[in-house]
mmCIF file of C-alpha atoms and ligand atoms in Angstrom:
data_model
loop_
_atom_site.group_PDB
_atom_site.id
_atom_site.type_symbol
_atom_site.label_atom_id
_atom_site.label_comp_id
_atom_site.label_asym_id
_atom_site.label_seq_id
_atom_site.Cartn_x
_atom_site.Cartn_y
_atom_site.Cartn_z
ATOM 1 C CA MET A 1 -104.585 -26.242 36.623
ATOM 2 C CA LEU A 2 -107.453 -28.420 36.755
ATOM 3 C CA PRO A 3 -109.942 -28.349 34.564
ATOM 4 C CA ALA A 4 -113.425 -25.921 34.974
ATOM 5 C CA ALA A 5 -115.371 -28.579 33.644
ATOM 6 C CA PHE A 6 -115.847 -32.335 33.345
ATOM 7 C CA ASP A 7 -118.441 -33.769 30.392
ATOM 8 C CA LEU A 8 -119.235 -36.670 32.297
ATOM 9 C CA LEU A 9 -118.318 -37.445 36.061
ATOM 10 C CA LEU A 10 -117.631 -40.550 37.524
ATOM 11 C CA THR A 11 -118.330 -40.997 41.417
ATOM 12 C CA ASN A 12 -118.736 -43.279 44.194
ATOM 13 C CA ALA A 13 -115.783 -45.589 42.666
ATOM 14 C CA HIS A 14 -113.272 -46.971 43.218
ATOM 15 C CA LEU A 15 -110.467 -46.907 40.650
ATOM 16 C CA ALA A 16 -107.116 -49.582 39.272
ATOM 17 C CA THR A 17 -105.431 -47.067 37.982
ATOM 18 C CA LEU A 18 -102.001 -49.445 37.997
ATOM 19 C CA THR A 19 -100.426 -46.196 38.365
ATOM 20 C CA GLU A 20 -97.781 -46.215 40.733
ATOM 21 C CA THR A 21 -99.504 -44.737 43.736
ATOM 22 C CA GLY A 22 -98.107 -47.343 45.955
ATOM 23 C CA ALA A 23 -100.971 -49.394 46.380
ATOM 24 C CA ARG A 24 -101.056 -52.901 43.998
ATOM 25 C CA TYR A 25 -103.037 -51.858 41.342
ATOM 26 C CA GLY A 26 -102.871 -48.158 41.636
ATOM 27 C CA ALA A 27 -106.270 -48.494 43.756
ATOM 28 C CA ILE A 28 -107.757 -45.500 44.719
ATOM 29 C CA HIS A 29 -111.036 -46.972 47.356
ATOM 30 C CA ASN A 30 -113.578 -43.950 46.862
ATOM 31 C CA GLY A 31 -112.407 -42.246 44.157
ATOM 32 C CA ALA A 32 -114.192 -39.739 41.116
ATOM 33 C CA LEU A 33 -112.964 -39.297 37.449
ATOM 34 C CA GLY A 34 -113.453 -36.731 35.093
ATOM 35 C CA ILE A 35 -113.710 -36.977 31.823
ATOM 36 C CA ARG A 36 -112.729 -34.385 29.436
ATOM 37 C CA GLU A 37 -113.306 -34.142 25.268
ATOM 38 C CA GLY A 38 -113.328 -37.918 25.021
ATOM 39 C CA GLN A 39 -110.044 -38.365 27.511
ATOM 40 C CA ILE A 40 -109.183 -38.206 31.588
ATOM 41 C CA ALA A 41 -109.277 -35.124 32.818
ATOM 42 C CA TRP A 42 -109.002 -35.786 36.945
ATOM 43 C CA VAL A 43 -108.144 -38.598 38.935
ATOM 44 C CA GLY A 44 -109.115 -38.999 42.557
ATOM 45 C CA THR A 45 -110.116 -39.919 45.588
ATOM 46 C CA ALA A 46 -114.219 -38.281 46.006
ATOM 47 C CA ALA A 47 -112.438 -35.776 49.630
ATOM 48 C CA ASP A 48 -110.020 -34.768 46.623
ATOM 49 C CA ARG A 49 -112.402 -33.084 43.776
ATOM 50 C CA PRO A 50 -112.024 -29.759 42.660
ATOM 51 C CA ARG A 51 -114.991 -27.988 43.647
ATOM 52 C CA GLY A 52 -116.597 -25.675 42.048
ATOM 53 C CA ALA A 53 -115.582 -27.985 38.935
ATOM 54 C CA SER A 54 -118.651 -28.834 36.991
ATOM 55 C CA ALA A 55 -119.847 -32.026 35.283
ATOM 56 C CA ARG A 56 -122.502 -31.847 32.364
ATOM 57 C CA GLU A 57 -123.800 -35.191 33.836
ATOM 58 C CA THR A 58 -122.375 -37.231 36.721
ATOM 59 C CA LEU A 59 -123.144 -40.829 36.830
ATOM 60 C CA ASP A 60 -123.061 -42.320 39.899
ATOM 61 C CA CYS A 61 -121.030 -46.049 39.613
ATOM 62 C CA HIS A 62 -122.621 -47.236 42.711
ATOM 63 C CA GLY A 63 -119.337 -48.377 44.390
ATOM 64 C CA ALA A 64 -118.496 -49.945 41.472
ATOM 65 C CA TRP A 65 -114.565 -50.793 40.338
ATOM 66 C CA VAL A 66 -113.584 -48.465 37.218
ATOM 67 C CA THR A 67 -110.679 -50.112 35.331
ATOM 68 C CA PRO A 68 -108.840 -48.652 32.044
ATOM 69 C CA GLY A 69 -110.464 -50.075 29.109
ATOM 70 C CA LEU A 70 -109.623 -53.943 28.726
ATOM 71 C CA VAL A 71 -107.525 -54.468 25.752
ATOM 72 C CA ASP A 72 -107.360 -57.974 24.378
ATOM 73 C CA CYS A 73 -103.866 -57.632 21.971
ATOM 74 C CA HIS A 74 -103.718 -61.169 19.861
ATOM 75 C CA THR A 75 -106.772 -62.838 18.600
ATOM 76 C CA HIS A 76 -107.485 -64.196 14.930
ATOM 77 C CA ALA A 77 -110.805 -63.506 15.180
ATOM 78 C CA VAL A 78 -111.857 -62.827 12.015
ATOM 79 C CA TYR A 79 -112.172 -66.859 10.322
ATOM 80 C CA ALA A 80 -114.740 -68.976 9.077
ATOM 81 C CA GLY A 81 -115.546 -72.876 10.322
ATOM 82 C CA ASN A 82 -114.263 -74.287 13.224
ATOM 83 C CA ARG A 83 -111.980 -76.930 14.082
ATOM 84 C CA ALA A 84 -114.167 -79.143 16.484
ATOM 85 C CA ASN A 85 -112.866 -82.265 14.426
ATOM 86 C CA GLU A 86 -109.812 -81.845 14.654
ATOM 87 C CA PHE A 87 -109.815 -81.406 19.022
ATOM 88 C CA GLU A 88 -111.177 -84.755 18.526
ATOM 89 C CA GLN A 89 -108.343 -85.583 16.805
ATOM 90 C CA ARG A 90 -106.198 -84.392 19.738
ATOM 91 C CA LEU A 91 -107.813 -86.163 22.427
ATOM 92 C CA HIS A 92 -106.890 -89.601 20.519
ATOM 93 C CA GLY A 93 -103.465 -88.585 20.331
ATOM 94 C CA THR A 94 -102.499 -86.288 17.317
ATOM 95 C CA THR A 95 -99.977 -83.741 17.345
ATOM 96 C CA TYR A 96 -101.225 -80.154 16.562
ATOM 97 C CA ALA A 97 -98.005 -80.704 14.856
ATOM 98 C CA GLU A 98 -99.156 -83.660 13.377
ATOM 99 C CA ILE A 99 -102.911 -82.361 11.872
ATOM 100 C CA ALA A 100 -100.805 -79.598 10.386
ATOM 101 C CA ARG A 101 -98.366 -81.149 8.665
ATOM 102 C CA ALA A 102 -101.513 -83.331 6.776
ATOM 103 C CA GLY A 103 -103.389 -80.439 5.566
ATOM 104 C CA GLY A 104 -105.280 -79.502 8.157
ATOM 105 C CA GLY A 105 -104.322 -77.219 11.113
ATOM 106 C CA ILE A 106 -104.214 -73.217 9.859
ATOM 107 C CA ASN A 107 -104.727 -74.701 6.618
ATOM 108 C CA ALA A 108 -108.858 -76.480 7.030
ATOM 109 C CA THR A 109 -109.489 -73.077 8.686
ATOM 110 C CA VAL A 110 -107.594 -71.264 4.851
ATOM 111 C CA ARG A 111 -109.981 -73.269 3.040
ATOM 112 C CA ALA A 112 -113.020 -72.199 4.630
ATOM 113 C CA THR A 113 -111.944 -69.113 5.344
ATOM 114 C CA ARG A 114 -111.474 -68.048 1.802
ATOM 115 C CA ALA A 115 -114.629 -69.293 0.759
ATOM 116 C CA ALA A 116 -116.841 -67.437 2.576
ATOM 117 C CA SER A 117 -118.108 -64.566 1.018
ATOM 118 C CA GLU A 118 -117.332 -61.420 3.160
ATOM 119 C CA ASP A 119 -120.507 -60.774 4.955
ATOM 120 C CA GLU A 120 -120.836 -64.601 5.647
ATOM 121 C CA LEU A 121 -117.233 -63.522 7.732
ATOM 122 C CA ILE A 122 -118.748 -60.651 9.515
ATOM 123 C CA ARG A 123 -121.658 -63.522 10.150
ATOM 124 C CA GLN A 124 -119.890 -65.539 11.724
ATOM 125 C CA SER A 125 -116.993 -62.826 13.231
ATOM 126 C CA ARG A 126 -119.073 -60.583 14.690
ATOM 127 C CA PRO A 127 -120.246 -63.126 17.897
ATOM 128 C CA ARG A 128 -116.962 -63.561 19.025
ATOM 129 C CA VAL A 129 -115.927 -59.923 18.777
ATOM 130 C CA ALA A 130 -119.149 -59.146 20.072
ATOM 131 C CA ALA A 131 -118.548 -61.840 23.611
ATOM 132 C CA LEU A 132 -115.064 -60.228 23.964
ATOM 133 C CA ALA A 133 -116.854 -56.545 23.931
ATOM 134 C CA ALA A 134 -119.074 -57.902 26.382
ATOM 135 C CA GLU A 135 -116.765 -58.060 28.614
ATOM 136 C CA GLY A 136 -115.448 -54.708 28.513
ATOM 137 C CA VAL A 137 -112.803 -55.131 26.690
ATOM 138 C CA THR A 138 -112.838 -51.431 24.687
ATOM 139 C CA THR A 139 -109.441 -52.241 22.074
ATOM 140 C CA ILE A 140 -109.310 -55.516 19.957
ATOM 141 C CA GLU A 141 -106.084 -57.281 17.764
ATOM 142 C CA ILE A 142 -107.735 -59.339 15.175
ATOM 143 C CA LYS A 143 -104.859 -60.280 12.438
ATOM 144 C CA SER A 144 -105.617 -61.584 8.951
ATOM 145 C CA GLY A 145 -103.631 -65.195 8.500
ATOM 146 C CA TYR A 146 -106.435 -67.579 6.928
ATOM 147 C CA GLY A 147 -106.110 -65.994 3.558
ATOM 148 C CA LEU A 148 -102.717 -66.551 2.767
ATOM 149 C CA GLU A 149 -103.543 -64.668 -0.815
ATOM 150 C CA THR A 150 -103.269 -61.078 -1.174
ATOM 151 C CA ALA A 151 -106.978 -60.970 -1.770
ATOM 152 C CA SER A 152 -107.673 -62.433 1.241
ATOM 153 C CA GLU A 153 -105.823 -61.302 3.880
ATOM 154 C CA LEU A 154 -107.336 -58.195 2.583
ATOM 155 C CA ARG A 155 -109.936 -58.927 2.320
ATOM 156 C CA GLN A 156 -110.175 -60.577 6.909
ATOM 157 C CA LEU A 157 -108.163 -56.993 7.932
ATOM 158 C CA ALA A 158 -111.086 -55.352 6.234
ATOM 159 C CA VAL A 159 -113.980 -57.661 7.582
ATOM 160 C CA ALA A 160 -111.880 -56.747 10.415
ATOM 161 C CA ARG A 161 -111.506 -53.428 10.022
ATOM 162 C CA ARG A 162 -115.579 -53.934 9.838
ATOM 163 C CA LEU A 163 -116.351 -55.559 12.726
ATOM 164 C CA GLY A 164 -114.979 -52.678 15.380
ATOM 165 C CA GLU A 165 -117.493 -50.364 13.794
ATOM 166 C CA ASP A 166 -120.533 -52.862 14.114
ATOM 167 C CA VAL A 167 -120.001 -53.721 17.480
ATOM 168 C CA GLY A 168 -118.304 -50.342 19.033
ATOM 169 C CA VAL A 169 -114.583 -51.065 19.617
ATOM 170 C CA ASP A 170 -111.368 -50.071 18.508
ATOM 171 C CA VAL A 171 -110.032 -52.448 16.138
ATOM 172 C CA ARG A 172 -106.141 -52.479 15.660
ATOM 173 C CA THR A 173 -105.803 -55.689 12.634
ATOM 174 C CA THR A 174 -101.928 -56.997 12.093
ATOM 175 C CA LEU A 175 -100.968 -58.822 9.128
ATOM 176 C CA LEU A 176 -99.685 -62.446 9.133
ATOM 177 C CA ALA A 177 -99.558 -63.591 5.966
ATOM 178 C CA ALA A 178 -96.654 -65.515 7.480
ATOM 179 C CA HIS A 179 -98.603 -67.875 9.078
ATOM 180 C CA ALA A 180 -98.749 -70.935 7.198
ATOM 181 C CA LEU A 181 -97.620 -72.325 3.461
ATOM 182 C CA PRO A 182 -99.986 -72.644 1.733
ATOM 183 C CA THR A 183 -101.046 -75.521 -0.081
ATOM 184 C CA GLU A 184 -99.907 -74.285 -3.629
ATOM 185 C CA PHE A 185 -97.085 -73.146 -2.744
ATOM 186 C CA GLU A 186 -95.927 -76.668 -0.786
ATOM 187 C CA GLY A 187 -92.105 -77.252 -1.361
ATOM 188 C CA HIS A 188 -91.572 -73.517 -1.917
ATOM 189 C CA ALA A 189 -91.620 -71.703 1.423
ATOM 190 C CA ASP A 190 -88.928 -69.221 -0.018
ATOM 191 C CA SER A 191 -91.284 -68.465 -3.042
ATOM 192 C CA TYR A 192 -94.265 -67.590 -0.927
ATOM 193 C CA ILE A 193 -92.092 -65.442 1.594
ATOM 194 C CA ASP A 194 -90.996 -63.495 -1.407
ATOM 195 C CA TYR A 195 -94.370 -63.261 -2.332
ATOM 196 C CA VAL A 196 -95.669 -61.536 0.722
ATOM 197 C CA CYS A 197 -92.805 -60.038 0.075
ATOM 198 C CA ARG A 198 -93.341 -57.620 -2.567
ATOM 199 C CA ASP A 199 -97.095 -58.511 -3.135
ATOM 200 C CA THR A 200 -99.489 -58.822 0.593
ATOM 201 C CA ILE A 201 -97.167 -56.089 2.909
ATOM 202 C CA PRO A 202 -97.187 -53.962 -0.147
ATOM 203 C CA ALA A 203 -100.732 -54.635 -1.084
ATOM 204 C CA ALA A 204 -101.422 -53.990 2.250
ATOM 205 C CA ALA A 205 -99.724 -50.428 3.546
ATOM 206 C CA ALA A 206 -100.683 -48.868 0.484
ATOM 207 C CA LEU A 207 -104.436 -49.301 0.898
ATOM 208 C CA ARG A 208 -103.583 -49.150 5.401
ATOM 209 C CA LEU A 209 -105.460 -51.681 6.076
ATOM 210 C CA ALA A 210 -102.562 -53.050 8.558
ATOM 211 C CA ASP A 211 -101.003 -51.290 11.565
ATOM 212 C CA ALA A 212 -98.868 -53.679 12.039
ATOM 213 C CA VAL A 213 -97.303 -57.140 9.973
ATOM 214 C CA ASP A 214 -97.439 -60.573 12.230
ATOM 215 C CA ALA A 215 -94.606 -63.526 11.168
ATOM 216 C CA PHE A 216 -95.278 -67.603 13.122
ATOM 217 C CA CYS A 217 -91.313 -68.092 13.534
ATOM 218 C CA GLU A 218 -91.787 -72.168 13.947
ATOM 219 C CA THR A 219 -90.647 -75.622 13.044
ATOM 220 C CA ILE A 220 -94.311 -76.375 10.723
ATOM 221 C CA GLY A 221 -94.479 -72.510 10.033
ATOM 222 C CA PHE A 222 -90.574 -70.550 8.209
ATOM 223 C CA THR A 223 -87.358 -70.040 9.261
ATOM 224 C CA ALA A 224 -85.307 -67.132 11.465
ATOM 225 C CA ALA A 225 -84.371 -66.392 7.534
ATOM 226 C CA GLN A 226 -88.002 -65.979 6.215
ATOM 227 C CA THR A 227 -89.841 -64.099 9.277
ATOM 228 C CA GLN A 228 -86.670 -62.041 9.013
ATOM 229 C CA ARG A 229 -87.198 -60.421 5.767
ATOM 230 C CA VAL A 230 -91.024 -60.584 6.133
ATOM 231 C CA PHE A 231 -89.950 -57.922 8.427
ATOM 232 C CA ASP A 232 -87.359 -56.020 7.016
ATOM 233 C CA ALA A 233 -90.362 -55.515 4.509
ATOM 234 C CA ALA A 234 -92.879 -54.531 6.765
ATOM 235 C CA ARG A 235 -90.609 -51.831 8.278
ATOM 236 C CA ALA A 236 -89.604 -50.943 4.482
ATOM 237 C CA HIS A 237 -92.845 -49.839 4.389
ATOM 238 C CA GLY A 238 -93.087 -48.152 7.855
ATOM 239 C CA LEU A 239 -95.211 -50.637 9.224
ATOM 240 C CA ALA A 240 -94.529 -52.660 13.008
ATOM 241 C CA VAL A 241 -93.700 -56.089 13.825
ATOM 242 C CA LYS A 242 -94.699 -58.175 16.170
ATOM 243 C CA LEU A 243 -93.961 -62.370 16.136
ATOM 244 C CA HIS A 244 -95.365 -65.448 17.220
ATOM 245 C CA ALA A 245 -91.534 -66.627 18.648
ATOM 246 C CA ASP A 246 -91.420 -70.355 20.558
ATOM 247 C CA GLN A 247 -94.333 -71.797 20.888
ATOM 248 C CA LEU A 248 -93.860 -75.198 20.026
ATOM 249 C CA THR A 249 -90.080 -74.907 20.537
ATOM 250 C CA ASP A 250 -86.470 -72.345 20.945
ATOM 251 C CA SER A 251 -87.205 -71.768 17.093
ATOM 252 C CA GLY A 252 -84.405 -67.627 18.604
ATOM 253 C CA GLY A 253 -87.872 -66.066 18.087
ATOM 254 C CA ALA A 254 -87.461 -64.167 20.945
ATOM 255 C CA ALA A 255 -84.239 -62.654 19.823
ATOM 256 C CA LEU A 256 -85.054 -61.802 16.453
ATOM 257 C CA ALA A 257 -87.702 -60.114 18.039
ATOM 258 C CA ALA A 258 -86.480 -58.365 19.848
ATOM 259 C CA SER A 259 -82.665 -57.087 17.556
ATOM 260 C CA ALA A 260 -86.104 -56.489 14.850
ATOM 261 C CA GLY A 261 -87.128 -53.913 17.517
ATOM 262 C CA ALA A 262 -90.532 -55.758 17.240
ATOM 263 C CA LEU A 263 -93.711 -54.263 19.623
ATOM 264 C CA SER A 264 -94.128 -57.636 20.986
ATOM 265 C CA ALA A 265 -93.403 -61.911 20.341
ATOM 266 C CA ASP A 266 -95.971 -63.842 21.625
ATOM 267 C CA HIS A 267 -96.767 -67.351 23.198
ATOM 268 C CA VAL A 268 -93.243 -67.573 24.134
ATOM 269 C CA GLU A 269 -93.458 -70.955 25.745
ATOM 270 C CA HIS A 270 -90.017 -72.529 24.897
ATOM 271 C CA ALA A 271 -88.303 -68.227 25.258
ATOM 272 C CA SER A 272 -84.970 -68.791 26.311
ATOM 273 C CA GLU A 273 -82.657 -66.542 29.224
ATOM 274 C CA GLN A 274 -80.963 -65.330 26.850
ATOM 275 C CA GLY A 275 -84.251 -64.185 24.320
ATOM 276 C CA VAL A 276 -86.005 -63.078 27.577
ATOM 277 C CA ALA A 277 -82.636 -60.581 28.612
ATOM 278 C CA ALA A 278 -82.793 -58.532 24.548
ATOM 279 C CA MET A 279 -86.236 -58.949 24.885
ATOM 280 C CA GLY A 280 -86.351 -56.666 27.968
ATOM 281 C CA ARG A 281 -83.426 -54.753 27.286
ATOM 282 C CA ALA A 282 -85.202 -53.779 22.852
ATOM 283 C CA GLY A 283 -88.996 -53.703 25.818
ATOM 284 C CA THR A 284 -90.262 -56.657 23.315
ATOM 285 C CA VAL A 285 -93.545 -56.853 24.920
ATOM 286 C CA ALA A 286 -93.693 -60.746 26.301
ATOM 287 C CA VAL A 287 -97.395 -61.389 25.247
ATOM 288 C CA LEU A 288 -98.791 -64.866 27.292
ATOM 289 C CA LEU A 289 -101.577 -66.721 26.263
ATOM 290 C CA PRO A 290 -103.499 -69.283 28.677
ATOM 291 C CA GLY A 291 -105.239 -70.190 26.481
ATOM 292 C CA ALA A 292 -102.981 -71.914 23.218
ATOM 293 C CA TYR A 293 -100.752 -73.881 26.721
ATOM 294 C CA PHE A 294 -104.467 -75.093 28.069
ATOM 295 C CA ALA A 295 -105.668 -76.447 24.734
ATOM 296 C CA LEU A 296 -102.607 -77.909 23.657
ATOM 297 C CA ARG A 297 -101.773 -79.209 26.925
ATOM 298 C CA ASP A 298 -98.644 -78.132 26.503
ATOM 299 C CA THR A 299 -95.922 -78.055 30.193
ATOM 300 C CA HIS A 300 -93.528 -75.869 28.855
ATOM 301 C CA LEU A 301 -94.209 -72.930 30.881
ATOM 302 C CA PRO A 302 -93.276 -69.924 30.465
ATOM 303 C CA PRO A 303 -90.656 -68.347 31.126
ATOM 304 C CA ILE A 304 -92.434 -65.847 33.647
ATOM 305 C CA ALA A 305 -89.264 -65.651 35.901
ATOM 306 C CA ALA A 306 -87.063 -64.707 33.607
ATOM 307 C CA PHE A 307 -89.550 -61.933 32.243
ATOM 308 C CA ARG A 308 -89.814 -60.464 35.161
ATOM 309 C CA ALA A 309 -86.160 -60.803 36.471
ATOM 310 C CA HIS A 310 -85.026 -58.791 33.217
ATOM 311 C CA ARG A 311 -88.678 -56.495 33.358
ATOM 312 C CA VAL A 312 -89.638 -57.323 30.036
ATOM 313 C CA PRO A 313 -93.732 -56.160 30.356
ATOM 314 C CA MET A 314 -95.715 -59.074 30.545
ATOM 315 C CA ALA A 315 -99.184 -58.551 28.513
ATOM 316 C CA ILE A 316 -101.741 -61.187 28.443
ATOM 317 C CA SER A 317 -104.679 -62.291 26.115
ATOM 318 C CA THR A 318 -107.218 -64.998 24.392
ATOM 319 C CA ASP A 319 -104.882 -65.780 20.837
ATOM 320 C CA CYS A 320 -108.815 -66.721 19.988
ATOM 321 C CA ASN A 321 -108.640 -69.000 16.497
ATOM 322 C CA PRO A 322 -109.893 -72.671 15.887
ATOM 323 C CA GLY A 323 -107.769 -74.511 16.018
ATOM 324 C CA THR A 324 -105.743 -73.221 19.959
ATOM 325 C CA SER A 325 -107.752 -71.233 21.015
ATOM 326 C CA PRO A 326 -111.596 -71.248 20.690
ATOM 327 C CA THR A 327 -111.890 -68.568 23.390
ATOM 328 C CA THR A 328 -113.759 -65.447 23.845
ATOM 329 C CA SER A 329 -113.250 -64.447 27.328
ATOM 330 C CA LEU A 330 -109.973 -62.438 28.128
ATOM 331 C CA LEU A 331 -111.012 -62.929 31.644
ATOM 332 C CA LEU A 332 -110.836 -67.117 31.538
ATOM 333 C CA MET A 333 -107.521 -65.661 30.166
ATOM 334 C CA PHE A 334 -106.711 -64.210 34.028
ATOM 335 C CA ASN A 335 -107.703 -66.738 35.502
ATOM 336 C CA MET A 336 -105.812 -69.508 33.493
ATOM 337 C CA ALA A 337 -102.508 -66.821 33.172
ATOM 338 C CA CYS A 338 -102.151 -67.614 37.218
ATOM 339 C CA THR A 339 -103.449 -71.142 37.574
ATOM 340 C CA LEU A 340 -101.203 -72.426 34.967
ATOM 341 C CA PHE A 341 -98.136 -69.867 35.013
ATOM 342 C CA ARG A 342 -99.047 -68.196 38.575
ATOM 343 C CA LEU A 343 -99.605 -64.704 37.586
ATOM 344 C CA THR A 344 -100.697 -62.042 39.950
ATOM 345 C CA PRO A 345 -104.240 -60.377 39.695
ATOM 346 C CA GLU A 346 -103.115 -57.520 39.633
ATOM 347 C CA GLU A 347 -100.024 -59.227 36.759
ATOM 348 C CA CYS A 348 -103.333 -60.189 35.037
ATOM 349 C CA LEU A 349 -104.549 -56.683 34.900
ATOM 350 C CA ALA A 350 -101.868 -54.951 34.168
ATOM 351 C CA GLY A 351 -101.618 -57.627 31.401
ATOM 352 C CA ALA A 352 -104.966 -56.557 29.809
ATOM 353 C CA THR A 353 -105.127 -53.202 29.632
ATOM 354 C CA VAL A 354 -101.149 -51.103 29.373
ATOM 355 C CA HIS A 355 -98.781 -53.803 28.653
ATOM 356 C CA ALA A 356 -101.092 -54.779 26.127
ATOM 357 C CA ALA A 357 -101.525 -51.491 24.994
ATOM 358 C CA ARG A 358 -97.970 -51.171 24.589
ATOM 359 C CA ALA A 359 -98.139 -54.315 22.819
ATOM 360 C CA LEU A 360 -99.935 -53.293 20.053
ATOM 361 C CA GLY A 361 -97.252 -50.253 20.114
ATOM 362 C CA LEU A 362 -100.526 -47.877 21.643
ATOM 363 C CA THR A 363 -99.757 -45.097 24.448
ATOM 364 C CA ASP A 364 -102.636 -43.115 24.746
ATOM 365 C CA ARG A 365 -104.660 -46.154 26.924
ATOM 366 C CA GLY A 366 -104.772 -48.548 29.925
ATOM 367 C CA LEU A 367 -103.960 -46.313 32.067
ATOM 368 C CA LEU A 368 -105.973 -44.198 34.091
ATOM 369 C CA ALA A 369 -104.739 -40.856 34.258
ATOM 370 C CA PRO A 370 -104.692 -37.482 33.568
ATOM 371 C CA GLY A 371 -104.558 -37.175 29.084
ATOM 372 C CA GLN A 372 -105.206 -40.936 28.537
ATOM 373 C CA ARG A 373 -108.001 -41.976 25.805
ATOM 374 C CA ALA A 374 -111.104 -41.980 28.936
ATOM 375 C CA ASP A 375 -111.806 -45.581 27.235
ATOM 376 C CA LEU A 376 -112.902 -47.089 30.254
ATOM 377 C CA ALA A 377 -114.485 -50.553 32.031
ATOM 378 C CA LEU A 378 -116.996 -51.063 34.550
ATOM 379 C CA TRP A 379 -116.829 -53.752 36.673
ATOM 380 C CA ASP A 380 -119.786 -55.803 40.109
ATOM 381 C CA ILE A 381 -116.889 -56.600 41.722
ATOM 382 C CA ALA A 382 -115.735 -55.847 45.388
ATOM 383 C CA GLU A 383 -111.926 -55.960 44.769
ATOM 384 C CA PRO A 384 -109.359 -56.395 41.904
ATOM 385 C CA ALA A 385 -108.658 -59.875 42.070
ATOM 386 C CA GLU A 386 -111.967 -60.670 41.649
ATOM 387 C CA LEU A 387 -111.481 -60.406 38.163
ATOM 388 C CA SER A 388 -108.819 -63.559 38.006
ATOM 389 C CA TYR A 389 -110.723 -65.476 40.058
ATOM 390 C CA ARG A 390 -113.609 -66.606 39.262
ATOM 391 C CA ILE A 391 -113.719 -69.574 36.116
ATOM 392 C CA GLY A 392 -116.038 -68.619 33.401
ATOM 393 C CA SER A 393 -118.392 -65.235 34.639
ATOM 394 C CA ASN A 394 -118.495 -62.091 33.584
ATOM 395 C CA PRO A 395 -118.297 -58.982 36.319
ATOM 396 C CA SER A 396 -118.679 -56.069 33.641
ATOM 397 C CA ILE A 397 -121.297 -53.514 34.314
ATOM 398 C CA GLY A 398 -120.558 -50.945 32.164
ATOM 399 C CA VAL A 399 -118.210 -49.119 29.749
ATOM 400 C CA ILE A 400 -117.354 -45.944 28.353
ATOM 401 C CA ARG A 401 -115.818 -45.703 25.372
ATOM 402 C CA GLY A 402 -114.008 -42.220 24.579
ATOM 403 C CA GLY A 403 -115.394 -40.613 27.309
ATOM 404 C CA ARG A 404 -119.524 -41.426 25.999
ATOM 405 C CA VAL A 405 -121.417 -44.063 28.399
ATOM 406 C CA THR A 406 -122.033 -47.304 25.806
ATOM 407 C CA ARG A 407 -123.409 -49.478 28.303
ATOM 408 C CA TRP A 408 -124.038 -48.936 32.203
ATOM 409 C CA ARG A 409 -126.627 -51.328 33.827
ATOM 410 C CA PRO A 410 -125.376 -51.380 37.681
HETATM 411 O O1 NIG B 1 -101.512 -68.058 18.220
HETATM 412 N N1 NIG B 1 -99.183 -70.405 16.364
HETATM 413 C C1 NIG B 1 -100.058 -70.079 15.084
HETATM 414 N N2 NIG B 1 -100.879 -69.674 15.087
HETATM 415 C C2 NIG B 1 -102.512 -69.077 15.985
HETATM 416 C C3 NIG B 1 -102.919 -70.622 15.510
HETATM 417 C C4 NIG B 1 -104.028 -71.159 14.890
HETATM 418 C C5 NIG B 1 -105.064 -72.239 14.178
HETATM 419 O O2 NIG B 1 -104.177 -73.380 14.383
HETATM 420 O O3 NIG B 1 -105.317 -71.576 13.205
HETATM 421 C C6 NIG B 1 -101.786 -69.148 17.699
HETATM 422 O O4 NIG B 1 -101.640 -70.540 17.801
HETATM 423 FE FE1 FE B 2 -102.530 -66.572 17.581
#
């Protein structure tokens, strides 16, 4: 049954629905889209528009392309300070891992973040979240991981939630207390993991500040056994898990994530074929982070062909962070994913909408289809490939969030 009325009707639009219409991008040229009660109620060609269905409001899109609102599913956007000095050190030949072992890297940002007040953290982080939103991002995942003690981790998560309300984006929070070993636990990684499992995870769960739990399983991070303990504690508190996996070495992270039923395994440059196959069976999303690959001048490509062969959904994200990916442009990541990883522009758009939503466990967004949340991005482009083709430009001309037009400048 077609709805009798829409709250908002978009006309004169081209739609990249990302649904299985048989056309690339699930495209509908000369389309229209009806919204009711914050959800998409009808999608089709202008010619098929239900006759007699009234609309309280109509938005003439002037031929703009409409996509699902973008989802940036892996960011570390809340932190203080920056690490331009380490960028210079790396250019002089020091590696990311060497800087980390010498007490810099993540721990340098931990010192700055612990020292910043909540208001100062908001002040420094807000422009990053606002820049992402200005590019059509309507859902952002933000991790903690620069506190590495319960109170500071929780403060990061609370700041992330506040920023979502301030800027007007949906923020999903992920507890990443197992990001690095804080200096006060040096030589005692297992004791720190005990603390995370007994103190930080239960506190974040009790205060409902985290939607998921993540860890950094790596030679300079935590072992597979320590990661497993973090996952067990998360599960015991009803929290979903995700993993920074196989970024610098093959640590068996992809298989570990899959066996834990993780929503996603992220980075995964060094994931083995066996790990990829396990992800395919478990439905674990591969989150590709070309910004970190680029910034670290990595040359070990993620196993894209294996992801395709094993039907592992691929998401792409900014990994916005002060060390390995100081970017606030998801569209730049589209271009890098095509240029560096040879993804197709269609895979990029799906990777920053429907697959990114699945990497957060969200099935209510990411497609232009009836029943989905009416989170939409409107673009001044002639075809969807333009979103990936340009390097450092922003064709975003409008955003609809929860059915309400929050930005529109045709
Ligand atoms: O996703 N790999 C670990 N974590 C981040 C980097 C964090 C940092 O260097 O501050 C990443 O690349
Ligand atoms: Fe990351």
